[in-house]
Structure formats: C-alpha cells, structure tokens
Tab-separated table of C-alpha atoms and ligand atoms in Angstrom:
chain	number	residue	atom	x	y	z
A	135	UNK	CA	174.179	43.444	81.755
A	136	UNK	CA	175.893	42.553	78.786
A	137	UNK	CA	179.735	42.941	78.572
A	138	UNK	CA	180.678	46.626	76.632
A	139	UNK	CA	181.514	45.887	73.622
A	140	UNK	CA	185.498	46.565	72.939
A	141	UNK	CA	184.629	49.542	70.704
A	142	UNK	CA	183.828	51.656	73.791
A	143	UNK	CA	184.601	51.321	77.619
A	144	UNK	CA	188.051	52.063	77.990
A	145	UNK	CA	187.636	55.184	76.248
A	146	UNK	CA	184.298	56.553	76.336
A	147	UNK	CA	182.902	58.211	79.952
A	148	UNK	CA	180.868	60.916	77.761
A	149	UNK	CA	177.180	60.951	79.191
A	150	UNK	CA	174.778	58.710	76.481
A	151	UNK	CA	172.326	60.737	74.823
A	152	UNK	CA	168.605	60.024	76.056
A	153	UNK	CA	166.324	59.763	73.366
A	154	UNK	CA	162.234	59.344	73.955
A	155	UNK	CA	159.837	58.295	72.118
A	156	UNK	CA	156.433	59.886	73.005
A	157	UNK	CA	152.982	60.009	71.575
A	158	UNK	CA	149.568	60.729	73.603
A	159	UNK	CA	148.179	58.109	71.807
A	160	UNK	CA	148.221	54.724	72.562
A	161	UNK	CA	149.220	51.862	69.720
A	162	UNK	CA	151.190	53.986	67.510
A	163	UNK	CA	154.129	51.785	67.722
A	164	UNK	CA	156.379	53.522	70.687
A	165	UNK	CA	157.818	50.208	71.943
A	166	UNK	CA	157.691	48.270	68.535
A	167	UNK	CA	159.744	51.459	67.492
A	168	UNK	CA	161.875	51.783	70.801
A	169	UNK	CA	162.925	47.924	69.996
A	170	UNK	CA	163.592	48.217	66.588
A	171	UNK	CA	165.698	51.517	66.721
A	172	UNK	CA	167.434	49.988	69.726
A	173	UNK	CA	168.535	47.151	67.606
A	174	UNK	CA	169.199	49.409	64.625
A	175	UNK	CA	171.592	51.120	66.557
A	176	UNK	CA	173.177	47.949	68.258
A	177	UNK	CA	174.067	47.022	64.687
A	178	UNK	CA	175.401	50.109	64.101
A	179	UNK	CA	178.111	48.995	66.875
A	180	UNK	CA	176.449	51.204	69.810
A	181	UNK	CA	176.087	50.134	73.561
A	182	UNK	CA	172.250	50.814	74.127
A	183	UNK	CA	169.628	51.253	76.856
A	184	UNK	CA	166.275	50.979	76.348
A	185	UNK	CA	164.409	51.848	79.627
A	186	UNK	CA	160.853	51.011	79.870
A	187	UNK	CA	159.272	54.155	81.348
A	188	UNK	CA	155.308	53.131	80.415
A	189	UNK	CA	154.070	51.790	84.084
A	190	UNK	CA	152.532	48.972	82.061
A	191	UNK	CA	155.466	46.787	81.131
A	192	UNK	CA	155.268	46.219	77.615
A	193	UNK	CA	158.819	47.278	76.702
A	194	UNK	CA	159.602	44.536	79.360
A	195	UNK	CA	157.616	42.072	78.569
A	196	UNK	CA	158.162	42.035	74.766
A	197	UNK	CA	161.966	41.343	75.555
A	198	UNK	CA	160.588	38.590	78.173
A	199	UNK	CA	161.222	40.300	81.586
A	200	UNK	CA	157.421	39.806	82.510
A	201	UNK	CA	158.940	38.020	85.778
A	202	UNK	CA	161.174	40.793	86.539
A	203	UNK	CA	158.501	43.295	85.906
A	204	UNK	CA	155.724	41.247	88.426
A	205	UNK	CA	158.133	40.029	91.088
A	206	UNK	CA	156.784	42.208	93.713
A	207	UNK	CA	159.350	40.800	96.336
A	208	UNK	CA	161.907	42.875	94.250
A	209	UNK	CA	162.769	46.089	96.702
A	210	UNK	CA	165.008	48.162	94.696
A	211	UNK	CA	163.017	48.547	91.036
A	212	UNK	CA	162.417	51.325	88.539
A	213	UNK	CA	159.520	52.898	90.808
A	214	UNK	CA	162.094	53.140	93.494
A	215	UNK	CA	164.958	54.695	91.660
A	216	UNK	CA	162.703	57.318	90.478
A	217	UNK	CA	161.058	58.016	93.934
A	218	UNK	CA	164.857	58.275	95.445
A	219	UNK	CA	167.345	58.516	92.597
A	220	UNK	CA	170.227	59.925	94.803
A	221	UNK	CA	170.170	56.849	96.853
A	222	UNK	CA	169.528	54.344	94.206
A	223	UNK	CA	171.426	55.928	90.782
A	224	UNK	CA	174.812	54.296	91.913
A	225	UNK	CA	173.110	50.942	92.183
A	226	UNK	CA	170.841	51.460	88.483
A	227	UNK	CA	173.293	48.993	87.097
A	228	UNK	CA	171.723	46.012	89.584
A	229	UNK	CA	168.589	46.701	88.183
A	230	UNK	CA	169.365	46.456	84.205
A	231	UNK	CA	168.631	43.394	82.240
A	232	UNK	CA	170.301	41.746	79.191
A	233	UNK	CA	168.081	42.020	76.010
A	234	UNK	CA	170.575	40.172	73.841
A	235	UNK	CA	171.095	43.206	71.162
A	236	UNK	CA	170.649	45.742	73.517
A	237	UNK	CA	170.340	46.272	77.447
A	238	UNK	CA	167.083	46.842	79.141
A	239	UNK	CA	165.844	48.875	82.485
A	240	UNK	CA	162.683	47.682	83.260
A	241	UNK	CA	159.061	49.194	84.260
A	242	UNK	CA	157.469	47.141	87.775
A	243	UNK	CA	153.952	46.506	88.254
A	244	UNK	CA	154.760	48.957	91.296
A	245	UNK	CA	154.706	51.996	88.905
A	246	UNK	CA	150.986	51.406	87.991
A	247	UNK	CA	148.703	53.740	90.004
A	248	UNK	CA	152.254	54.454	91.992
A	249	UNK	CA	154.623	55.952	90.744
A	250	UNK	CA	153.329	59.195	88.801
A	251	UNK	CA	151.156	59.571	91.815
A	252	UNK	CA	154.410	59.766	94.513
A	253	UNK	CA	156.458	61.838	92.487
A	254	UNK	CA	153.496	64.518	91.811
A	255	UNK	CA	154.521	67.708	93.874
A	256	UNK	CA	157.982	66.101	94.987
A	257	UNK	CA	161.057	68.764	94.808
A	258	UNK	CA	162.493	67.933	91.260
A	259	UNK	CA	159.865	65.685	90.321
A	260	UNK	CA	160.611	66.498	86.577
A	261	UNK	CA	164.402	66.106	86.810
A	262	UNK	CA	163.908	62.537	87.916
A	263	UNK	CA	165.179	60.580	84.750
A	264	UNK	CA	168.204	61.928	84.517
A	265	UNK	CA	168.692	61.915	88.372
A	266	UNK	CA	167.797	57.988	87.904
A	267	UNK	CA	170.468	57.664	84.915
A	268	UNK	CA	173.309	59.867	85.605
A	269	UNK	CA	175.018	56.254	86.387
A	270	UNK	CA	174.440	54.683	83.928
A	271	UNK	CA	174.801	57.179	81.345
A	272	UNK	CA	178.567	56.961	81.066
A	273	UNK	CA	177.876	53.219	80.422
A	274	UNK	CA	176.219	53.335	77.047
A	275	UNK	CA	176.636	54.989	74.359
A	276	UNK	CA	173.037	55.860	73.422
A	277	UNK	CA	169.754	55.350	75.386
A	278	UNK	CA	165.967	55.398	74.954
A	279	UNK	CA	163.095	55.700	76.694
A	280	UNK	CA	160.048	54.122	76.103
A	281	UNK	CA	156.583	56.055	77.219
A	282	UNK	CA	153.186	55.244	78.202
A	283	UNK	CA	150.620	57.035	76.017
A	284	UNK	CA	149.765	60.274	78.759
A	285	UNK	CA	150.429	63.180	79.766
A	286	UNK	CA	151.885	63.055	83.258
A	287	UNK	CA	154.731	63.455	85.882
A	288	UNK	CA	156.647	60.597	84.268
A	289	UNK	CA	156.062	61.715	80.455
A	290	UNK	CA	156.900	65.370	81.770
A	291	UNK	CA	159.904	63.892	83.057
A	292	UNK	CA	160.804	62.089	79.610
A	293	UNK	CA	160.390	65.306	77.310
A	294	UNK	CA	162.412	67.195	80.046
A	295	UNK	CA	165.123	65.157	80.295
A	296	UNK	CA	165.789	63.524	76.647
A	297	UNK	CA	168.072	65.160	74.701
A	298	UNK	CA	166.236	64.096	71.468
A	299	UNK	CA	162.357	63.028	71.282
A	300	UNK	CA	160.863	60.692	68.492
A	301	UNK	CA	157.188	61.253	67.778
A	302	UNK	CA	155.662	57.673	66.490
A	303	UNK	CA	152.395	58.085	64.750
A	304	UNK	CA	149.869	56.589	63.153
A	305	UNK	CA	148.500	57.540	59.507
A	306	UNK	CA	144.837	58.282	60.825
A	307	UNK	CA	142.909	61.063	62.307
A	308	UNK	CA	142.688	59.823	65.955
A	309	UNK	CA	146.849	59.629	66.588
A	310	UNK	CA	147.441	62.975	65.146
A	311	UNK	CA	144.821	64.125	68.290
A	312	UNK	CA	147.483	62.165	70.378
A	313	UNK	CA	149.979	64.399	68.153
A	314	UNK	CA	148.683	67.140	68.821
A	315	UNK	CA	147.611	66.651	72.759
A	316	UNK	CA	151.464	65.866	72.774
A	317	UNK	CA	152.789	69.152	70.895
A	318	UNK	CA	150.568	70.956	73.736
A	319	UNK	CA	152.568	69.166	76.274
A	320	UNK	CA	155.789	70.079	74.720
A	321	UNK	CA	154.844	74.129	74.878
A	322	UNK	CA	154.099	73.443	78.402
A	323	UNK	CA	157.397	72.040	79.267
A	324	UNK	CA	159.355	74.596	77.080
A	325	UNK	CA	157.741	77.618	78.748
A	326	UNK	CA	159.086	76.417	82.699
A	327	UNK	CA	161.861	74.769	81.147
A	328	UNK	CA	164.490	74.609	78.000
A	329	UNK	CA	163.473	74.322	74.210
A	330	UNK	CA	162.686	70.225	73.658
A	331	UNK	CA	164.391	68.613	70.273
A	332	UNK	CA	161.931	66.853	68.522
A	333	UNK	CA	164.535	64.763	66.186
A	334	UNK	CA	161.810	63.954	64.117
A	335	UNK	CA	158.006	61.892	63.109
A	336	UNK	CA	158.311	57.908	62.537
A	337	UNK	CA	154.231	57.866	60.693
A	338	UNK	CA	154.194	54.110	62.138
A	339	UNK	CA	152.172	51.142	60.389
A	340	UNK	CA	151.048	52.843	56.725
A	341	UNK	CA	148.595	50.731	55.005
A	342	UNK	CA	148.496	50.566	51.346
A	343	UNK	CA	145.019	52.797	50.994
A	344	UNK	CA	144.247	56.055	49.589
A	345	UNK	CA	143.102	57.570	53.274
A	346	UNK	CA	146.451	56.793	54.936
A	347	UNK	CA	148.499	57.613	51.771
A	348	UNK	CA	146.764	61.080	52.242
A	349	UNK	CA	147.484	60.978	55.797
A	350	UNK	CA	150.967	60.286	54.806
A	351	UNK	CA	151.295	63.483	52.746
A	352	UNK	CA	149.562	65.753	55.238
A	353	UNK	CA	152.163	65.207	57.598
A	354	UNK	CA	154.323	65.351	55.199
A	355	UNK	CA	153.307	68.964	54.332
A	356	UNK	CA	152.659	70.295	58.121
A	357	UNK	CA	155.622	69.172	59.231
A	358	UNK	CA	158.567	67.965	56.118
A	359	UNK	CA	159.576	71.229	55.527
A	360	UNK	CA	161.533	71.504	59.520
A	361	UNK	CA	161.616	67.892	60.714
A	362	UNK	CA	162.062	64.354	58.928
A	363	UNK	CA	158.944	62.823	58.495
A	364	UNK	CA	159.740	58.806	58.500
A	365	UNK	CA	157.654	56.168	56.934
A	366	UNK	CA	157.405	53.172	58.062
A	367	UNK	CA	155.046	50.208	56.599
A	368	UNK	CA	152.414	47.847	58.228
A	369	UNK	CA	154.970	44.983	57.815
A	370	UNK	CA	154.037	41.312	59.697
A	371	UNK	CA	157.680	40.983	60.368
A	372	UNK	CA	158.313	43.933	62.379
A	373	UNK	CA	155.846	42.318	64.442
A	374	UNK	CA	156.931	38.403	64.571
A	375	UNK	CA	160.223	39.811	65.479
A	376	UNK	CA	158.979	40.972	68.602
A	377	UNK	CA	156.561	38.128	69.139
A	378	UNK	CA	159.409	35.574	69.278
A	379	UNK	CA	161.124	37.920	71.904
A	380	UNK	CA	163.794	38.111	69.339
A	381	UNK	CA	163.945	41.949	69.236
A	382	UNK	CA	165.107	43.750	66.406
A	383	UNK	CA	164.325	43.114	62.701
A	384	UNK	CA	168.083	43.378	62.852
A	385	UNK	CA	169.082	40.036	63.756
A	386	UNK	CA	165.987	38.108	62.456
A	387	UNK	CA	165.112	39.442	58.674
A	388	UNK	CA	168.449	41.174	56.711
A	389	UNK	CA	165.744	41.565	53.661
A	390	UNK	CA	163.642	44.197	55.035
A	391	UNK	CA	162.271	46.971	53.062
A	392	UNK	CA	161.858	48.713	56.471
A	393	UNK	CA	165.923	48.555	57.506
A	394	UNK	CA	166.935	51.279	55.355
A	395	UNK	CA	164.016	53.415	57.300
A	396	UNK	CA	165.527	52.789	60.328
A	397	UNK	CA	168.876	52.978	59.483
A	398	UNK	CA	168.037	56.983	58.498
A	399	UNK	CA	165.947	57.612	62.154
A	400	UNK	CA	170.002	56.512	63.377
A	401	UNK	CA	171.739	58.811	60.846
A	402	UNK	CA	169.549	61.403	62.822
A	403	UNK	CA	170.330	60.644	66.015
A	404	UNK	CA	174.200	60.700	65.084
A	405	UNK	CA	173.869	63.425	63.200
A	406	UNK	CA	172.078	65.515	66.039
A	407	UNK	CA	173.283	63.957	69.014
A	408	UNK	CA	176.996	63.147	70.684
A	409	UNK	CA	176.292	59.449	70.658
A	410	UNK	CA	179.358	57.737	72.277
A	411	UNK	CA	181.561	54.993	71.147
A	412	UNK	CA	182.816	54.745	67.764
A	413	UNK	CA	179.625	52.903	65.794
A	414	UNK	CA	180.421	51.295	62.531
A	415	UNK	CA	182.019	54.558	60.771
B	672	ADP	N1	154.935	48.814	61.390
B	672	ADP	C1	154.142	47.893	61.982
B	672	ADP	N2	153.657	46.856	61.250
B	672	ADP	C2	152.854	45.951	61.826
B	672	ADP	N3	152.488	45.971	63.114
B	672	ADP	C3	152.936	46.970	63.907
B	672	ADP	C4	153.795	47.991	63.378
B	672	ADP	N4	154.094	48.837	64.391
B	672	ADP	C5	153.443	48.392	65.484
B	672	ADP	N5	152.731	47.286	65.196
B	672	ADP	C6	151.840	46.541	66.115
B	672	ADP	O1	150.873	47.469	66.594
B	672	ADP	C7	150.583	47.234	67.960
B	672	ADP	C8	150.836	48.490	68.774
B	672	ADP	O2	152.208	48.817	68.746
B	672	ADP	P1	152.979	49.291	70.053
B	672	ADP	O3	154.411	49.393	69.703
B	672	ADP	O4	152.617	48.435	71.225
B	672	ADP	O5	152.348	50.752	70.264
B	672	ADP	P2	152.477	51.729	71.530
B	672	ADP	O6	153.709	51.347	72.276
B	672	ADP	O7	152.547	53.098	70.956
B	672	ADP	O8	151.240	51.519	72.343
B	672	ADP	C9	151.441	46.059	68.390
B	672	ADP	O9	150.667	44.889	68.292
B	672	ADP	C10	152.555	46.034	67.358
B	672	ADP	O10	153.065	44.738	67.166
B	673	MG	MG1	153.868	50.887	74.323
C-alpha cells in the first residue's frame, strides 16, 4: 500500500465514500472508467481505492496484478473477505496492492463460479462490501468499485452498499438494454432496501457518426434534465494508457480533450459526496 499522502492521515478517520460503477452490459467501459476516474481523483490530491469486484480480474490485471489475481496458494483473498468479512476486515489492508496513482483490492480467480454462489442465501449477504471495507474505509479518502456486467449477489451488494453509483454506457441500442436491465435492478434493491444515488451517466466511447450522435442526445433527453449525462470520446489514448499498465490518462497525456470530462464526473462526486482529505482546493 502506498504511503498516505501528508494531506490526509493524521487528520482524516471519516469513512471514504464508495462509489460503483455498474452497467448490465458488458464493454461499456466500467474498468477503463474505474481507472481513469481513480487517477482523476488521485490528481485531485485524494487517497483512492479501486477494488476490483468483477470475478474476472480485469481491474487487476490492467494495473498488472494478474499474478496476484491467479496465485491460488493465496488463502486470505477478496473471495474470502467477502465470505467472512468480520474475521478478515481488520486484515483488508494485507490484501491491497499499490497501483502507483492509486491503491488497488484485487478480484481472485477464486471468485469465478465461487463467490456469488457462497454468499447466495448467507445472513447479510448484501451488506457484504461494506462489512469487507469498514477497515479500510477510514484509510482513503474516496473508493470505487469496479463490477462485472450482471445482475447478482455481488452487484446487489455494490448498488447496496455505494454511496454513489456511476452508470457507464455505450452510445448504441444494445447497452441501453444493459441500462435498462440495470435500472430494474436498482427498483429491486430500493424496494427491500434505501433509495440508491445514481451520481450520474458517463455515455462511454462516442464515435463521430450520426447514429451515436443521436444516441448521444436521447440520453441526453431521457435522462439530462435530473442527472449529468457525461460524454466521453472513442479516444486511442484512453486506451494505450491502460495497455502500458500506466493507469490514468493523468500521468501519461496532460493534452487530453477527455481530462476536462473527467475532471467534472470528480466535481460530482465532491459535490455529492463527503470525500475525505483536503484534495487540491
Ligand atoms: N473511451 C474509450 N475510447 C477507446 N476505447 C475505449 C474507451 N472506453 C473503453 N474502451 C475500450 O473498450 C473495451 C471495453 O472497455 P472496458 O472498460 O473493459 O468495459 P467493461 O469493463 O464495461 O467491460 C476495452 O478494450 C477498452 O480499452
Ligand atoms: Mg470490466
């Protein structure tokens, strides 16, 4: 784990903020997003968390924890901590990784087929995440959570327990089904349990062609009028960032036309959210 930064520890004990990112649908940019807001807040002078709770790794291995994330002689992981968080949660520190710009919990290879499965029916099976944090929350000053694209225990567990959710999309037909599968999921968990605060919709990857631009305004027109509706750009660089398990766009590519995007999904979270520390303000 990386070394607070001197902005915060002393000081700060207020619980982080979780913030998820969730869509139904799969390739809409939830862990290109989860790194790239992680590193726009890092800039911003926040300690963050990104936790990687998609059973497939991809969080991980983008940052270059694939060996972490396979090493199946590794007893105390992610799939553990959420199958016994009371026992594990003062130890969640052990498990966390340093990403360079930002920490990282990672997923196991344990958690596919396993852990959704074990936690099904389980007393408090939807409380786990924040059962598995509470630690660690007082050590950051923001965190996120990364999602596989489904509706299950574990993405039950993520719209439960964030205090914010981000809604990556795509500007075509087939991830506003994920949208929508996913606003179905939300009424579910709000009628058993409290209101969810969706903070806002990142439409991920717009091409420059007249079918997403009038994707684009669609959302723009279902949902501008009560949420932010963010646009971000097919752009080759948020990729290579990634690719060269550099992380954010922050540290690699100052130019960006995509920065000042980001830079407003953090003026959301700060605005909505008690996000610790003192940032840059
Ligand atoms: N704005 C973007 N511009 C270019 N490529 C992107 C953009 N957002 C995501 N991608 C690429 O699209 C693919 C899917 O993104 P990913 O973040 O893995 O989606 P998800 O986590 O929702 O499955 C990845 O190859 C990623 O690099
Ligand atoms: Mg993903």
């Amino acid at each position: 784990m990386t070394e607070t930064t001197e902005t915060t520890e002393a000081t700060d004990t207020r619980p982080a903020p979780i913030v998820g990112l969730l869509n139904q649908k799969g390739g809409v940019g939830k862990t290109t997003l989860t790194v790239q807001i992680a590193g726009a807040l890092n800039a911003h002078g926040y300690d963050v968390l990104a936790v990687d709770l998609a059973p497939e790794g991809a969080l991980a291995s983008i940052l270059g924890f694939d060996d972490v994330y396979s090493d199946l002689d590794q007893e105390g992981t992610l799939h553990e901590l959420l199958l016994n968080p009371t026992e594990h949660a003062p130890q969640a520190h052990e498990l966390v990784e340093d990403a360079g710009e930002f920490d990282l919990l990672p997923a196991h290879e344990r958690m596919v087929d396993h852990t959704a499965s074990a936690l099904d029916g389980e007393p408090r099976a939807r409380e786990r995440l924040a059962m598995a944090l509470e630690d660690l929350r007082t050590e950051y000053d923001v965190i996120l959570v990364d999602n596989q694209p489904d509706i299950n225990v574990l993405t039950d567990n993520a719209l439960r327990n964030s205090d914010g959710i981000l809604i990556p999309t795509y500007a075509e037909a087939l991830s506003v089904q994920g949208f929508d599968r996913l606003q179905k999921q939300i009424a579910a968990i709000e009628e058993y349990y409290e209101p969810v605060n969706i903070l806002g919709i990142v439409v991920n990857r717009i091409e420059h062609n007249n079918q997403a631009e009038a994707m684009v305004a669609q959302l723009q027109e279902n949902f501008g009028e009560h949420l932010p509706v963010w646009e971000i750009r097919k752009r080759v660089a948020l990729q290579r960032s990634l690719a060269q398990h550099q992380a954010s766009l922050f540290g690699v590519d100052s130019e960006s036309d995509m920065l000042p995007v980001l830079e407003a999904i953090v003026a959301e979270i700060e605005a909505n959210l008690d996000v610790g520390g003192d940032g840059d303000a």
